[in-house]
mmCIF file of C-alpha atoms in Angstrom:
data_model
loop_
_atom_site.group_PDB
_atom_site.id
_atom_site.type_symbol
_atom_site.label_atom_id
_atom_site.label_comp_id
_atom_site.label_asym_id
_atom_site.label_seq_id
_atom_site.Cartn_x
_atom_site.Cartn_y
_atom_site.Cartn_z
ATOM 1 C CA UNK A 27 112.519 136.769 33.216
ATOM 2 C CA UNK A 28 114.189 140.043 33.611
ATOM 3 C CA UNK A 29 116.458 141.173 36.047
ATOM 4 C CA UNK A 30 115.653 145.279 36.670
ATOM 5 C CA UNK A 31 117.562 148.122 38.335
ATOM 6 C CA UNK A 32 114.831 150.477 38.455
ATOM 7 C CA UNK A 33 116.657 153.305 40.042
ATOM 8 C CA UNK A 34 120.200 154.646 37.973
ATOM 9 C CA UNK A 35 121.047 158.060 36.354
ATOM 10 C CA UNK A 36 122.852 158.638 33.568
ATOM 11 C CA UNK A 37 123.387 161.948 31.784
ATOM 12 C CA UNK A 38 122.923 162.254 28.052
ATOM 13 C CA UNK A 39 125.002 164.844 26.266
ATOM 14 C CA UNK A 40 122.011 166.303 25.145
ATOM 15 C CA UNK A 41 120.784 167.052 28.871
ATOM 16 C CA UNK A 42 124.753 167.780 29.682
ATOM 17 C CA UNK A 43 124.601 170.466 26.875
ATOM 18 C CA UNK A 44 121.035 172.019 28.165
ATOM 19 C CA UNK A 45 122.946 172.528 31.335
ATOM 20 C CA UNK A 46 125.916 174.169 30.259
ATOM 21 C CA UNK A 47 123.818 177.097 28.753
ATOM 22 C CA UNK A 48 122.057 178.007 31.660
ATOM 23 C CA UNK A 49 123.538 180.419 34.122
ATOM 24 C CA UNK A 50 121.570 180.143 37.202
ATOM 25 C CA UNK A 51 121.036 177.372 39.509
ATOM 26 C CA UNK A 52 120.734 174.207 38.172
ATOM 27 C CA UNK A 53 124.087 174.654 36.089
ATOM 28 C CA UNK A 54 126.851 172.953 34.976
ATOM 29 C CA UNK A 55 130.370 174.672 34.607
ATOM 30 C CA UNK A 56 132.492 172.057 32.734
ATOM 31 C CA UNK A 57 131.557 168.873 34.767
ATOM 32 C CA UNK A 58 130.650 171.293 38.249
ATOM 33 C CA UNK A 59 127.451 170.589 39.051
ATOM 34 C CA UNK A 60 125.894 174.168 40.750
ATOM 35 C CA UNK A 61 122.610 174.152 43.033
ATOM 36 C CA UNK A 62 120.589 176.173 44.978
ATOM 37 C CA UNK A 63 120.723 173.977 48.608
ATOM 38 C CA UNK A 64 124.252 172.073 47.909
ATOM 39 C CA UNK A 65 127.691 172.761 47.941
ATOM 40 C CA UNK A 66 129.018 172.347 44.341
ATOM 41 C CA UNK A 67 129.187 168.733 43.065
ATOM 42 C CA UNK A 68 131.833 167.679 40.816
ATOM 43 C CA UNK A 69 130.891 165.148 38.587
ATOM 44 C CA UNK A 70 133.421 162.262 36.789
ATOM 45 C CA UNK A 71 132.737 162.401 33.373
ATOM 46 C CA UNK A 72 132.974 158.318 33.212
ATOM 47 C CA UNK A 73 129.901 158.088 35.624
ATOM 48 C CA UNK A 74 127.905 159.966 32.005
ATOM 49 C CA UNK A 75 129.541 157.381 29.574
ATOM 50 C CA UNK A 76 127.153 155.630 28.022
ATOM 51 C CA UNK A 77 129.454 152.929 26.531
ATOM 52 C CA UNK A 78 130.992 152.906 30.354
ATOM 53 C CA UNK A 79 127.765 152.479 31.986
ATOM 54 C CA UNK A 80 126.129 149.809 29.640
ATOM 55 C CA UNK A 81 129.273 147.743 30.015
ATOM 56 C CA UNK A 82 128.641 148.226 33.810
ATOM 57 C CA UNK A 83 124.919 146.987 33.796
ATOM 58 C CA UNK A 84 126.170 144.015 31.902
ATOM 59 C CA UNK A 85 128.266 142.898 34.629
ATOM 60 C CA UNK A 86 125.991 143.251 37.106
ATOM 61 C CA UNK A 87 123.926 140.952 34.864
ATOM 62 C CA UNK A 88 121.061 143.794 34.225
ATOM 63 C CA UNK A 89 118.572 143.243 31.320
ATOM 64 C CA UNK A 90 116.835 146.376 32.658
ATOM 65 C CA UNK A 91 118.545 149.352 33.734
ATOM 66 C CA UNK A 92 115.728 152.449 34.428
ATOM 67 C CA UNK A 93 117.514 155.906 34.241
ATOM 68 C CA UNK A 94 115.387 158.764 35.587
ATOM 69 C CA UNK A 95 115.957 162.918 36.051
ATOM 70 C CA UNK A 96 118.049 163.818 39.057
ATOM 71 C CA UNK A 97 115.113 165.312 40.728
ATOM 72 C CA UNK A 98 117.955 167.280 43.532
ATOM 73 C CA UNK A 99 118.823 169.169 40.718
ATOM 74 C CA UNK A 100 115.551 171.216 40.401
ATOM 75 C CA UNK A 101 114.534 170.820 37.071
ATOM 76 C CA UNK A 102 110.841 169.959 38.010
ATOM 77 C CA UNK A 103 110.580 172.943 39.750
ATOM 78 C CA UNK A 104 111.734 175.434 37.548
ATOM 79 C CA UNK A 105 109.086 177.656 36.133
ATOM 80 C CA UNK A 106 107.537 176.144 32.393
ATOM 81 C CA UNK A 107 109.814 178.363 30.270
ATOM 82 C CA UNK A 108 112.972 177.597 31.999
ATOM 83 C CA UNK A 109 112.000 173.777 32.548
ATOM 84 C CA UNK A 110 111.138 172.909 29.002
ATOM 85 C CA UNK A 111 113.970 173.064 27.968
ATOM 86 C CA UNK A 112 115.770 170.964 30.205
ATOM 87 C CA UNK A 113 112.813 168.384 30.086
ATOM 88 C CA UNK A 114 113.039 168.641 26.223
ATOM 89 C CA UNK A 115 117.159 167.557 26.267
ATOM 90 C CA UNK A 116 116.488 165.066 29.176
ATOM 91 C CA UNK A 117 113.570 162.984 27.390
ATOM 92 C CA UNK A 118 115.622 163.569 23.792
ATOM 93 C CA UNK A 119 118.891 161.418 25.118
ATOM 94 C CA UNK A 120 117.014 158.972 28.286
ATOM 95 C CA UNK A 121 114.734 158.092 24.565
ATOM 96 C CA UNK A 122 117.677 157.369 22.615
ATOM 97 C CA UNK A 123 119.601 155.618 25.556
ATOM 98 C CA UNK A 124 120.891 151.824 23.914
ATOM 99 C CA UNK A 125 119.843 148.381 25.703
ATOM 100 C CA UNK A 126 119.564 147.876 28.718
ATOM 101 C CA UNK A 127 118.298 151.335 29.719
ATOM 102 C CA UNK A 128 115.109 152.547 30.143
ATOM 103 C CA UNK A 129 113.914 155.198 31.665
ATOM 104 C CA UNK A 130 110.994 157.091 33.507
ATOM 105 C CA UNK A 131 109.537 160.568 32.514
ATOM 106 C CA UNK A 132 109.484 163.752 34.412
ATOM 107 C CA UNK A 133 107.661 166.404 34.596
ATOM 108 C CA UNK A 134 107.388 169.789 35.375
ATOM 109 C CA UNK A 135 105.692 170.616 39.400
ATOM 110 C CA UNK A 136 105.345 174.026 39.353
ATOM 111 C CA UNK A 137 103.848 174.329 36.231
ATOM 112 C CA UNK A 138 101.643 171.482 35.507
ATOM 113 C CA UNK A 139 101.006 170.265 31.924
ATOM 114 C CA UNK A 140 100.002 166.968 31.532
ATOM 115 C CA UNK A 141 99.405 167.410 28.097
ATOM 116 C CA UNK A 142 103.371 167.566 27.515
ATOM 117 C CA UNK A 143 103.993 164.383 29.993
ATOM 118 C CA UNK A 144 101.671 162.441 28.238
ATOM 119 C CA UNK A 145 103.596 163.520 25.027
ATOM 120 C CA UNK A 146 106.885 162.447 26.911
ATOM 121 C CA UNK A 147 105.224 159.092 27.801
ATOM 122 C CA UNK A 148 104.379 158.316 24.012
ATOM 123 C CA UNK A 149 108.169 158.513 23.366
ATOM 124 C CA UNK A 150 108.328 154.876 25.849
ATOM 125 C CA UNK A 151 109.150 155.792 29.178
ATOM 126 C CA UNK A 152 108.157 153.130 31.933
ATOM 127 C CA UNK A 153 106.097 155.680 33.791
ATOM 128 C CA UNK A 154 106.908 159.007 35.771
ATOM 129 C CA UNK A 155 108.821 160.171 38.394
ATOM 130 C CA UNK A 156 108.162 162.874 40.779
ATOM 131 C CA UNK A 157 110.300 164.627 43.257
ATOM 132 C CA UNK A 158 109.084 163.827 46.815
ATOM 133 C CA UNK A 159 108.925 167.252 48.232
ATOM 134 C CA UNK A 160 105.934 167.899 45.468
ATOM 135 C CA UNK A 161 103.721 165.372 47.535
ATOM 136 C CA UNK A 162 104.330 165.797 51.012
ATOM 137 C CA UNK A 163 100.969 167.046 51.437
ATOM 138 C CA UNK A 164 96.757 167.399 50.461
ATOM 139 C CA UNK A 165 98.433 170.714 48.636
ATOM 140 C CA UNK A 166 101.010 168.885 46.440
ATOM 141 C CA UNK A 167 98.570 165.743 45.879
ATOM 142 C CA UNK A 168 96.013 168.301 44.375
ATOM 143 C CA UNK A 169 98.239 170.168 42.127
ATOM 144 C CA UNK A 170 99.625 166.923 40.464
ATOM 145 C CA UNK A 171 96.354 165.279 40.121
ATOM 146 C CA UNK A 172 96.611 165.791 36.703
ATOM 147 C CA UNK A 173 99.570 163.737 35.967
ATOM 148 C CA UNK A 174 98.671 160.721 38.519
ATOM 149 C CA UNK A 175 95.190 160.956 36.569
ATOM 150 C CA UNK A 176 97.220 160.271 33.385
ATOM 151 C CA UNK A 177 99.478 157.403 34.779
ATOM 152 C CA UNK A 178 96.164 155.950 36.372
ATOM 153 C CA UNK A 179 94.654 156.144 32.675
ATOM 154 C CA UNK A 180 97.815 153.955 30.916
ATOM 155 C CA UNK A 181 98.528 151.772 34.259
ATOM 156 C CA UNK A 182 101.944 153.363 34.100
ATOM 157 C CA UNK A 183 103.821 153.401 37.835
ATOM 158 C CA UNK A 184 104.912 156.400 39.707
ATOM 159 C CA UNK A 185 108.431 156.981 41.303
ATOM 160 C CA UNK A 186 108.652 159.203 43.781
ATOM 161 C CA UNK A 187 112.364 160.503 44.222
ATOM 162 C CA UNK A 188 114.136 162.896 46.203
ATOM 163 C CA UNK A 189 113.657 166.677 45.528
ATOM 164 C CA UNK A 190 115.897 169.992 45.934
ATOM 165 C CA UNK A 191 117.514 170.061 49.346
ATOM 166 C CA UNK A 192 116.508 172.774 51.460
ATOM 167 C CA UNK A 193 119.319 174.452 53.517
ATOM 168 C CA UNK A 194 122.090 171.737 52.608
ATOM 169 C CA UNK A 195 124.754 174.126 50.967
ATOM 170 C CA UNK A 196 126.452 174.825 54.534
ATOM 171 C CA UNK A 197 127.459 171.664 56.289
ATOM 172 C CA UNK A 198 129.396 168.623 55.179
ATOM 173 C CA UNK A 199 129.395 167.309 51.648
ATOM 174 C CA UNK A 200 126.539 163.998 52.984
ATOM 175 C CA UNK A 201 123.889 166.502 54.583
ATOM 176 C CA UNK A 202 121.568 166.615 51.892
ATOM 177 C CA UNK A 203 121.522 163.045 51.430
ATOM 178 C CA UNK A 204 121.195 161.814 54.921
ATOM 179 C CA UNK A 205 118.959 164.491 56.219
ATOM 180 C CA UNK A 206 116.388 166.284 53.386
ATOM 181 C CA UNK A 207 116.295 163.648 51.015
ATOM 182 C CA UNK A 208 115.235 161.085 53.719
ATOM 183 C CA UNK A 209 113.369 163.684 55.306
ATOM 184 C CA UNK A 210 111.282 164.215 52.350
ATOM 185 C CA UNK A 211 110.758 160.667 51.707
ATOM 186 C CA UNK A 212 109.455 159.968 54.865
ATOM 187 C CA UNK A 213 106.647 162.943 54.512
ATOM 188 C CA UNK A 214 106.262 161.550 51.084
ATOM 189 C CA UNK A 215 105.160 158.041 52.106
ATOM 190 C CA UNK A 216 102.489 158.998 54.652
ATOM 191 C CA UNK A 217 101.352 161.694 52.473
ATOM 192 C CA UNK A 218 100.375 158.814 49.774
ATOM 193 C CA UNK A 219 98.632 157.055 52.767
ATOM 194 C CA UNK A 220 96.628 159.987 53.540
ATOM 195 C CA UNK A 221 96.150 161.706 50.413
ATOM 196 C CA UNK A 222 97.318 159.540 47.867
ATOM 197 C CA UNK A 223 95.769 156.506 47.749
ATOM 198 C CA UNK A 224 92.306 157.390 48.423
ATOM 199 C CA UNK A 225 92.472 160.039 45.594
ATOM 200 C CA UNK A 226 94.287 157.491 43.387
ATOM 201 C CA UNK A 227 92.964 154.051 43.835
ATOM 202 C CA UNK A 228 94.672 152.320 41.223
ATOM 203 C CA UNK A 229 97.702 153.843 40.949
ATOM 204 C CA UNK A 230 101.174 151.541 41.563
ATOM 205 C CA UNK A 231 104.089 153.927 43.139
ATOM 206 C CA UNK A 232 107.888 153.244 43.716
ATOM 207 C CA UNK A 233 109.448 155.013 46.862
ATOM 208 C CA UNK A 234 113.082 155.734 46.442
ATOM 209 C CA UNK A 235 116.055 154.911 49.723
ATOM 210 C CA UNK A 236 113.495 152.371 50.941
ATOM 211 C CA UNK A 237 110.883 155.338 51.644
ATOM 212 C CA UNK A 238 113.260 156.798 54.439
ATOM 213 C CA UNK A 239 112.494 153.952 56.198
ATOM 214 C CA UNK A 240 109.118 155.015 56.912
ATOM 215 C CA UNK A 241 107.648 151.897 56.949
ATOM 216 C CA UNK A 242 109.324 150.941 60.083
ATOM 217 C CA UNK A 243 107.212 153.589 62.138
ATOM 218 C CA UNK A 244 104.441 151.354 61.636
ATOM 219 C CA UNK A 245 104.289 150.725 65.593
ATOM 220 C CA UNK A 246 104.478 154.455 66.497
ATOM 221 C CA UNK A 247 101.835 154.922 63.415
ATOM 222 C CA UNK A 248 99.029 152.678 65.354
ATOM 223 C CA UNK A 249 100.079 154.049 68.134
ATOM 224 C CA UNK A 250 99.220 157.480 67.372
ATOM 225 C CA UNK A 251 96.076 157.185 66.009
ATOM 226 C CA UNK A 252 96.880 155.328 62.433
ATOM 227 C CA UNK A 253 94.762 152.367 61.235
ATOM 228 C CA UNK A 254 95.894 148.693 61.086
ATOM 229 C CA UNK A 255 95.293 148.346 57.321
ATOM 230 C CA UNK A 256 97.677 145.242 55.617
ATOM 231 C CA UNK A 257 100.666 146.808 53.478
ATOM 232 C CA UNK A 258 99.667 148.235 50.555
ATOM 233 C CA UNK A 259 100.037 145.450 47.770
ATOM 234 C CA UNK A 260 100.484 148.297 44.798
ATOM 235 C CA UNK A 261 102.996 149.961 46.793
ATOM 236 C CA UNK A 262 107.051 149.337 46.531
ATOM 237 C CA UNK A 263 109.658 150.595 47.707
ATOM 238 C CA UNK A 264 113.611 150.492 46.361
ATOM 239 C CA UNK A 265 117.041 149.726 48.370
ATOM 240 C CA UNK A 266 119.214 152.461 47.043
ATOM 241 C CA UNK A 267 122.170 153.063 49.442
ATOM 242 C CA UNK A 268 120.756 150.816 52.315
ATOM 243 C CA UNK A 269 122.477 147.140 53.013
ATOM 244 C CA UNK A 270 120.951 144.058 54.625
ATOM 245 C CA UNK A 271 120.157 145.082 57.741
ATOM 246 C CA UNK A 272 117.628 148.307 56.426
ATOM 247 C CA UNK A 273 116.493 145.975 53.982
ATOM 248 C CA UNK A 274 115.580 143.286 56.283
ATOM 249 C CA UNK A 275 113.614 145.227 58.699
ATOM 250 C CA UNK A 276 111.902 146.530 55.794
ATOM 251 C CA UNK A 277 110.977 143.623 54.575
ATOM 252 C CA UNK A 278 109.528 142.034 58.020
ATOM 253 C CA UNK A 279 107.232 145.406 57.472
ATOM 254 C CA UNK A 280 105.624 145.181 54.698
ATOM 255 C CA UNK A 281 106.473 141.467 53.483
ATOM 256 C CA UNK A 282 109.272 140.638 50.261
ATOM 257 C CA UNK A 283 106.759 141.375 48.036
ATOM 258 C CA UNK A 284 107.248 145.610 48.871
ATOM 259 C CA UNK A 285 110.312 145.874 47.530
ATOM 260 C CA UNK A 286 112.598 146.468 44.000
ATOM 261 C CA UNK A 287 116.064 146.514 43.743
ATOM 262 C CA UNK A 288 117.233 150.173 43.136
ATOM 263 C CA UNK A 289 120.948 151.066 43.421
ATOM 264 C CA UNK A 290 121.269 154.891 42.379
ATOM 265 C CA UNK A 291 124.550 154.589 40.440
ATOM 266 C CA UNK A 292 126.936 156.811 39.368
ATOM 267 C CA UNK A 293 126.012 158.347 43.341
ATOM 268 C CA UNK A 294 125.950 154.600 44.983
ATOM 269 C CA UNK A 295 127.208 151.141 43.836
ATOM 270 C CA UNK A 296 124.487 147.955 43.690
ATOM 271 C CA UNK A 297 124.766 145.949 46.932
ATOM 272 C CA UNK A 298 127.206 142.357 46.082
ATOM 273 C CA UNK A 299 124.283 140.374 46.973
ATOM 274 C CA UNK A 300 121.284 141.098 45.298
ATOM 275 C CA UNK A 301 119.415 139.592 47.884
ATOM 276 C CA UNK A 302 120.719 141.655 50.483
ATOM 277 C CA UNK A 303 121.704 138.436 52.684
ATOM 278 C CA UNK A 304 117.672 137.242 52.372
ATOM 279 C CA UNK A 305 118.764 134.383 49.971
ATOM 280 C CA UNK A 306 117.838 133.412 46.386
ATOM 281 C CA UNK A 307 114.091 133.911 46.863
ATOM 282 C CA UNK A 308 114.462 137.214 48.159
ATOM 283 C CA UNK A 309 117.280 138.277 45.254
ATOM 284 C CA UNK A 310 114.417 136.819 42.243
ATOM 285 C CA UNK A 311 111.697 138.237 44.183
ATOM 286 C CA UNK A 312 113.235 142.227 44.117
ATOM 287 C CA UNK A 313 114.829 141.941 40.733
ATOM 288 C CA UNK A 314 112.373 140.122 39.121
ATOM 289 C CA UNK A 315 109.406 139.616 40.301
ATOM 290 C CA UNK A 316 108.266 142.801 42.113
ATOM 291 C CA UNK A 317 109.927 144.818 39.362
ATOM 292 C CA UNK A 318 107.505 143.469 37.138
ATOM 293 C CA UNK A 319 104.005 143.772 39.172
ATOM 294 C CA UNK A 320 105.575 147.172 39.528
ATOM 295 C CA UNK A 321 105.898 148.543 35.867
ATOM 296 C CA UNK A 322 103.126 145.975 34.863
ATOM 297 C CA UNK A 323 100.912 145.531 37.764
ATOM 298 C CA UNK A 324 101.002 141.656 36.151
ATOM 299 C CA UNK A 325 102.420 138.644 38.345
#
């Protein structure tokens, strides 16, 4: 039995360095985080210490801690010869991360290779995430075919993830959070319902911030046309930044078995109770159990 986080960042200095030398958007001056959408981000070095952060996991009583890309940034969307080498410096330090991390790939959406990202998955990674505004459509479903192909082939999971912000670097500092990140994740999920899944049958996916909470439209989805199919049993979706309350509702929509426990840290801290106020069942079921049918698709 494992207990997983399957949703943390943490910055190797390899990817830290990669950053440093670029001088356009994404950039890092010092520990200033610079992006095309967002105000600039200043970053505590201690939330990139790996020492720090493994001590951190342990307290939280983690076997599993899954680091991924911070898809905001805009790595994935770079063109190939400006992404490669960010992807390179990424999967270099998320590969050499100690116990308990692991991590999920990424890979480039402008410039598909799956070639590379199934190079990148030799290396160990738990499966690939994608940022959400790549498959908010038939469009974005048919240019990344070829990496959902390749998961499909090695029954490796998909997380889908927040992309770039579009339009956040005006207003206050939680814009891009609460508005295109959720926005995006809400396109994202119905876009798997409609395109997704019938192009990728077997495919398991991971839906970051509880999908938006898109699965609570799920009255306002029949009512508009959608069809009353059951939830989606190779579906999940993770409780990063949302409490008891989100978490319940989500829950009464698409059963305890939907959903992983994902906290986001450095940017959020794991909720006290694992559980989310559900009770013990609940806490084994989203840290345990469903983490498991999720990387493994095995009970």
């Amino acid at each position: 039995m494992t207990n997983v986080d399957v949703h943390q960042h943490l910055w190797s200095p390899s990817l830290v360095t990669a950053l440093r030398a670029r001088r356009e958007p994404p950039y890092l001056d010092g520990w200033t985080l610079h992006l095309d959408g967002e105000p600039p981000y200043d970053l505590p070095p201690a939330d990139h210490d790996v020492a720090l952060r493994a001590e951190l996991a342990a307290n939280d009583g983690l076997e599993l801690a899954l680091v991924s890309l911070s898809a905001p940034i805009g790595v994935e969307w770079l063109p190939a010869a400006e992404a490669r080498p960010l992807l390179d410096a990424y999967h270099e330090g998320a590969a050499a991360l100690p116990e308990p991390f692991g991590a999920w790939a990424a890979a480039g959406v402008r410039d598909i290779d799956a070639k590379a990202t199934a190079a990148y998955l030799d290396q160990g990674f738990v499966g690939l995430q994608l940022p959400a505004d790549a498959l908010v459509d038939a469009a974005g479903y048919a240019r990344c075919a070829p990496l959902l192909d390749l998961l499909e082939e090695r029954d490796l999971p998909l997380f889908v993830h927040p992309g770039p912000a579009a339009g956040g670097s005006g207003g206050p500092g939680w814009w891009p959070a609460m508005v295109p990140y959720v926005q995006q994740m809400h396109a994202a999920w119905f876009a798997f319902r409609a395109y997704g899944r019938p192009r990728h049958p077997r495919l398991r996916v991971c839906f970051a911030l509880l999908a938006g909470l898109a699965p609570l439209h799920g009255e306002r989805f029949a009512a508009r046309g959608g069809d009353g199919t059951p939830p989606d049993p190779s579906v999940f979706v993770e409780t990063s930044s949302y409490g008891p309350r989100a978490v319940e509702s989500v829950v009464r929509a698409l059963g305890v078995g939907a959903v992983v426990q994902g906290s986001d840290r450095p940017y959020a801290e794991p909720p006290q109770h694992p559980g989310h106020g559900l009770g013990g069942a609940a806490a084994y079921a989203f840290r345990i159990a469903n983490p498991r049918r999720l990387l493994t698709g095995k009970e």
